[in-house]
GROMACS .gro file of C-alpha atoms in nm:
model
  271
    1MET     CA    1   7.036  12.220   9.196
    2GLY     CA    2   6.946  12.054   8.871
    3ASN     CA    3   6.994  11.680   8.830
    4GLY     CA    4   7.210  11.741   8.523
    5ASN     CA    5   7.485  11.907   8.724
    6THR     CA    6   7.796  11.720   8.831
    7LEU     CA    7   7.874  11.713   9.200
    8HIS     CA    8   8.242  11.716   9.291
    9VAL     CA    9   8.258  11.540   9.627
   10GLY     CA   10   8.553  11.607   9.857
   11LEU     CA   11   8.628  11.338  10.114
   12ASP     CA   12   8.860  11.389  10.409
   13VAL     CA   13   8.927  11.026  10.495
   14HIS     CA   14   9.030  10.904  10.840
   15LYS     CA   15   9.040  10.567  11.011
   16ASP     CA   16   8.685  10.577  11.152
   17SER     CA   17   8.519  10.871  10.977
   18ILE     CA   18   8.502  11.061  10.650
   19ALA     CA   19   8.419  11.431  10.633
   20VAL     CA   20   8.212  11.502  10.322
   21ALA     CA   21   8.153  11.817  10.117
   22TYR     CA   22   8.035  11.874   9.762
   23ALA     CA   23   8.063  12.152   9.504
   24GLY     CA   24   7.803  12.190   9.234
   25ALA     CA   25   7.769  12.461   8.975
   26ASP     CA   26   8.039  12.727   8.937
   27GLY     CA   27   7.982  13.028   9.154
   28VAL     CA   28   7.799  12.829   9.421
   29ALA     CA   29   7.985  12.780   9.747
   30PRO     CA   30   8.072  12.419   9.839
   31VAL     CA   31   7.847  12.258  10.096
   32HIS     CA   32   7.966  12.052  10.392
   33ILE     CA   33   7.715  11.778  10.471
   34GLY     CA   34   7.879  11.623  10.777
   35SER     CA   35   8.062  11.297  10.834
   36SER     CA   36   8.017  10.941  10.719
   37GLY     CA   37   8.141  10.611  10.856
   38THR     CA   38   8.399  10.402  10.676
   39ARG     CA   39   8.202  10.079  10.636
   40GLN     CA   40   8.077   9.987  10.291
   41CYS     CA   41   7.718  10.028  10.404
   42ASP     CA   42   7.805  10.381  10.519
   43ILE     CA   43   7.957  10.460  10.179
   44ASP     CA   44   7.647  10.321  10.005
   45ALA     CA   45   7.422  10.540  10.221
   46LEU     CA   46   7.637  10.844  10.137
   47ILE     CA   47   7.613  10.768   9.766
   48ARG     CA   48   7.234  10.745   9.783
   49LYS     CA   49   7.218  11.075   9.969
   50LEU     CA   50   7.435  11.249   9.711
   51GLN     CA   51   7.254  11.093   9.415
   52SER     CA   52   6.932  11.251   9.542
   53LYS     CA   53   7.097  11.583   9.451
   54SER     CA   54   7.261  11.475   9.125
   55PRO     CA   55   7.323  11.140   8.953
   56HIS     CA   56   7.664  11.257   8.830
   57LEU     CA   57   7.920  11.226   9.110
   58VAL     CA   58   8.297  11.272   9.102
   59PHE     CA   59   8.484  11.180   9.421
   60VAL     CA   60   8.823  11.302   9.536
   61TYR     CA   61   9.032  11.246   9.848
   62GLU     CA   62   9.392  11.285   9.962
   63ALA     CA   63   9.644  11.005   9.949
   64GLY     CA   64   9.723  10.893  10.303
   65PRO     CA   65   9.760  10.602  10.544
   66CYS     CA   66   9.413  10.465  10.465
   67GLY     CA   67   9.531  10.349  10.125
   68TYR     CA   68   9.325  10.297   9.811
   69TRP     CA   69   9.037  10.081   9.931
   70LEU     CA   70   8.789  10.367   9.895
   71TYR     CA   71   8.910  10.447   9.543
   72ARG     CA   72   8.868  10.085   9.440
   73TYR     CA   73   8.526  10.054   9.600
   74LEU     CA   74   8.395  10.368   9.427
   75THR     CA   75   8.544  10.281   9.087
   76ARG     CA   76   8.387   9.935   9.108
   77LYS     CA   77   8.058  10.118   9.139
   78THR     CA   78   8.154  10.308   8.818
   79PHE     CA   79   8.198  10.644   8.993
   80PRO     CA   80   8.495  10.859   8.885
   81CYS     CA   81   8.734  10.890   9.177
   82PHE     CA   82   9.071  11.062   9.212
   83VAL     CA   83   9.333  11.028   9.482
   84VAL     CA   84   9.536  11.349   9.497
   85ALA     CA   85   9.881  11.436   9.624
   86PRO     CA   86   9.856  11.630   9.953
   87SER     CA   87  10.180  11.818   9.883
   88LEU     CA   88  10.038  11.955   9.556
   89ILE     CA   89   9.710  12.089   9.693
   90PRO     CA   90   9.709  12.470   9.647
   91ARG     CA   91   9.694  12.655   9.978
   92LYS     CA   92   9.674  13.024  10.051
   93PRO     CA   93   9.976  13.176  10.229
   94GLY     CA   94   9.896  13.242  10.592
   95ASP     CA   95   9.607  12.995  10.603
   96HIS     CA   96   9.696  12.806  10.921
   97VAL     CA   97   9.349  12.678  11.011
   98LYS     CA   98   9.303  12.310  10.936
   99THR     CA   99   8.991  12.108  11.015
  100ASP     CA  100   8.828  11.806  10.856
  101LYS     CA  101   8.541  12.024  10.735
  102ARG     CA  102   8.772  12.280  10.572
  103ASP     CA  103   8.977  12.003  10.409
  104ALA     CA  104   8.670  11.839  10.257
  105VAL     CA  105   8.535  12.174  10.132
  106THR     CA  106   8.874  12.263   9.984
  107LEU     CA  107   8.896  11.931   9.801
  108ALA     CA  108   8.548  11.973   9.655
  109ARG     CA  109   8.617  12.330   9.541
  110LEU     CA  110   8.953  12.251   9.385
  111ALA     CA  111   8.818  11.939   9.217
  112ARG     CA  112   8.551  12.151   9.051
  113SER     CA  113   8.810  12.401   8.929
  114GLY     CA  114   9.049  12.130   8.807
  115ASP     CA  115   9.339  12.242   9.030
  116LEU     CA  116   9.421  11.903   9.185
  117THR     CA  117   9.698  11.663   9.081
  118PRO     CA  118   9.597  11.295   9.099
  119VAL     CA  119   9.845  11.028   9.202
  120TYR     CA  120   9.903  10.694   9.035
  121VAL     CA  121   9.694  10.417   9.193
  122PRO     CA  122   9.855  10.075   9.148
  123ALA     CA  123   9.661   9.762   9.066
  124VAL     CA  124   9.594   9.528   9.357
  125ALA     CA  125   9.852   9.272   9.239
  126ASP     CA  126  10.114   9.545   9.187
  127GLU     CA  127  10.052   9.689   9.533
  128ALA     CA  128  10.086   9.340   9.681
  129ILE     CA  129  10.434   9.302   9.532
  130ARG     CA  130  10.521   9.650   9.659
  131ASP     CA  131  10.405   9.556  10.010
  132LEU     CA  132  10.622   9.244  10.000
  133ALA     CA  133  10.924   9.439   9.873
  134ARG     CA  134  10.878   9.698  10.148
  135ALA     CA  135  10.839   9.428  10.411
  136ARG     CA  136  11.167   9.275  10.296
  137GLU     CA  137  11.334   9.617  10.317
  138ASP     CA  138  11.192   9.674  10.667
  139ALA     CA  139  11.322   9.333  10.777
  140LEU     CA  140  11.668   9.420  10.645
  141LYS     CA  141  11.666   9.749  10.836
  142ASP     CA  142  11.556   9.571  11.154
  143CYS     CA  143  11.832   9.314  11.104
  144ASN     CA  144  12.098   9.582  11.062
  145ALA     CA  145  11.968   9.766  11.369
  146ALA     CA  146  11.982   9.446  11.577
  147ARG     CA  147  12.336   9.379  11.459
  148PHE     CA  148  12.439   9.732  11.548
  149ARG     CA  149  12.300   9.696  11.901
  150LEU     CA  150  12.490   9.371  11.950
  151LYS     CA  151  12.818   9.517  11.822
  152ALA     CA  152  12.773   9.826  12.041
  153PHE     CA  153  12.715   9.605  12.345
  154LEU     CA  154  13.033   9.409  12.273
  155LEU     CA  155  13.232   9.728  12.223
  156ARG     CA  156  13.113   9.869  12.557
  157ASN     CA  157  13.252   9.555  12.719
  158ASP     CA  158  13.583   9.579  12.531
  159ILE     CA  159  13.517   9.267  12.325
  160ARG     CA  160  13.643   9.288  11.967
  161HIS     CA  161  13.635   9.041  11.684
  162VAL     CA  162  13.975   9.013  11.517
  163GLY     CA  163  13.854   8.824  11.211
  164ARG     CA  164  13.802   8.971  10.870
  165ALA     CA  165  13.427   8.963  10.811
  166ASN     CA  166  13.143   9.016  11.052
  167TRP     CA  167  12.847   8.776  11.043
  168SER     CA  168  13.047   8.515  10.854
  169PRO     CA  169  13.031   8.151  10.979
  170GLU     CA  170  13.360   8.206  11.162
  171HIS     CA  171  13.223   8.521  11.329
  172LEU     CA  172  12.906   8.340  11.437
  173ARG     CA  173  13.113   8.058  11.590
  174TRP     CA  174  13.315   8.322  11.777
  175LEU     CA  175  12.995   8.474  11.915
  176ALA     CA  176  12.876   8.133  12.031
  177ARG     CA  177  13.191   8.091  12.244
  178LEU     CA  178  13.157   8.422  12.430
  179VAL     CA  179  13.086   8.410  12.803
  180PHE     CA  180  13.029   8.722  13.015
  181PRO     CA  181  13.132   8.762  13.380
  182THR     CA  182  12.779   8.835  13.508
  183SER     CA  183  12.450   8.658  13.445
  184ALA     CA  184  12.277   8.988  13.360
  185GLN     CA  185  12.526   9.062  13.083
  186GLN     CA  186  12.499   8.707  12.954
  187ILE     CA  187  12.121   8.742  12.933
  188VAL     CA  188  12.152   9.069  12.740
  189PHE     CA  189  12.407   8.913  12.505
  190GLN     CA  190  12.198   8.604  12.438
  191GLU     CA  191  11.884   8.808  12.372
  192TYR     CA  192  12.073   9.034  12.131
  193VAL     CA  193  12.209   8.731  11.946
  194ARG     CA  194  11.863   8.573  11.935
  195THR     CA  195  11.717   8.895  11.796
  196VAL     CA  196  11.983   8.908  11.523
  197THR     CA  197  11.909   8.546  11.432
  198GLU     CA  198  11.532   8.601  11.416
  199ARG     CA  199  11.562   8.919  11.212
  200THR     CA  200  11.804   8.754  10.972
  201ASP     CA  201  11.572   8.456  10.925
  202LEU     CA  202  11.277   8.689  10.861
  203TRP     CA  203  11.478   8.887  10.607
  204HIS     CA  204  11.579   8.571  10.420
  205ARG     CA  205  11.224   8.431  10.427
  206LEU     CA  206  11.076   8.749  10.281
  207GLU     CA  207  11.347   8.764  10.017
  208ALA     CA  208  11.274   8.407   9.913
  209GLU     CA  209  10.901   8.479   9.899
  210LEU     CA  210  10.968   8.787   9.688
  211VAL     CA  211  11.152   8.572   9.435
  212GLU     CA  212  10.860   8.328   9.417
  213GLN     CA  213  10.587   8.591   9.401
  214ALA     CA  214  10.770   8.779   9.127
  215LYS     CA  215  10.758   8.486   8.883
  216PRO     CA  216  10.388   8.521   8.783
  217TRP     CA  217  10.391   8.901   8.816
  218ARG     CA  218  10.299   9.088   8.498
  219PHE     CA  219  10.616   9.300   8.524
  220SER     CA  220  10.846   9.000   8.563
  221PRO     CA  221  10.992   9.046   8.209
  222VAL     CA  222  11.078   9.408   8.296
  223VAL     CA  223  11.248   9.291   8.616
  224GLU     CA  224  11.457   9.051   8.406
  225ALA     CA  225  11.542   9.326   8.160
  226LEU     CA  226  11.660   9.562   8.433
  227GLN     CA  227  11.900   9.298   8.561
  228ALA     CA  228  12.083   9.319   8.229
  229LEU     CA  229  12.221   9.653   8.353
  230ARG     CA  230  12.553   9.636   8.531
  231GLY     CA  231  12.518   9.638   8.908
  232VAL     CA  232  12.140   9.583   8.906
  233GLN     CA  233  12.050   9.261   9.084
  234PHE     CA  234  11.710   9.108   9.147
  235THR     CA  235  11.622   9.292   9.467
  236VAL     CA  236  11.715   9.629   9.316
  237ALA     CA  237  11.520   9.559   8.998
  238ILE     CA  238  11.200   9.437   9.163
  239THR     CA  239  11.206   9.708   9.431
  240THR     CA  240  11.242   9.971   9.158
  241LEU     CA  241  10.953   9.830   8.955
  242ALA     CA  242  10.736   9.778   9.265
  243GLU     CA  243  10.775  10.144   9.362
  244LEU     CA  244  10.742  10.291   9.011
  245GLY     CA  245  10.457  10.069   8.894
  246ASP     CA  246  10.354  10.075   8.529
  247LEU     CA  247  10.629  10.262   8.344
  248THR     CA  248  10.398  10.328   8.049
  249ARG     CA  249  10.225  10.595   8.258
  250PHE     CA  250  10.526  10.816   8.184
  251ASP     CA  251  10.495  10.960   7.833
  252HIS     CA  252  10.861  11.064   7.820
  253PRO     CA  253  11.181  10.973   8.009
  254ARG     CA  254  11.190  11.331   8.138
  255GLN     CA  255  10.867  11.264   8.327
  256LEU     CA  256  11.023  10.959   8.491
  257MET     CA  257  11.332  11.160   8.586
  258SER     CA  258  11.109  11.434   8.727
  259TYR     CA  259  10.914  11.176   8.930
  260LEU     CA  260  11.241  11.047   9.073
  261GLY     CA  261  11.359  11.399   9.156
  262LEU     CA  262  11.654  11.378   8.917
  263THR     CA  263  11.557  11.668   8.691
  264PRO     CA  264  11.767  11.983   8.754
  265SER     CA  265  11.580  12.307   8.811
  266GLU     CA  266  11.671  12.674   8.825
  267TYR     CA  267  11.592  12.927   9.096
  268SER     CA  268  11.720  13.269   8.997
  269SER     CA  269  11.620  13.633   8.987
  270GLY     CA  270  11.734  13.943   8.801
  271ASP     CA  271  12.039  13.944   8.578
   0.00000   0.00000   0.00000
């Protein structure tokens, strides 16, 4: 293979290993060269091995739980790298065999033919805000789940709150006065109440941190602008921006609507 050819390198990335394959000139079958470790020294050794075949390398791997660290490491080394959407990778009907080797070879082949769809990779600061927004949302879900378990426990024991609002100061005072006939039930009740309290405190702490961290964020003016819409408060605005990222990546509002799944489509046949 001539040094002037570009190698399209497919990486099937896992927690402790990366399956590697490359595709060179058109008409030449992709080559699987084995697996690499995930440490930076392992990536450097892989790069040197591939550069012995061609100095022009283009890397591609699927978006997944391992995140974007590999993308950022390779781009810092000035190598083109693309993270692709797994759901948009073309697959032959009836092809039910899946291995790390086949995945890496498929990525290399499709990267060479230009049939892969890259995903948007957020900047480190943008991803940090997204992580914080998701942590706040997870804490809220955990809080609601803990409250549901407590209310279900009370209902099983025929204990009902007759006040208007749950989790109001009056409701919390009512909970504090409850006493169960057995020590086992009292233990369960107290642990459920403690869990609700801890989850609520965590939710409020993360929400407060989100407010503070959003102030120096580059998209803070956009968050403020979104709150001018009726019904859009801070948490809705920042969560929306954290998930969407840089809105300028959409050339037209239709692209944004398509990304959100709000564009109608037609599925018809015949007359």
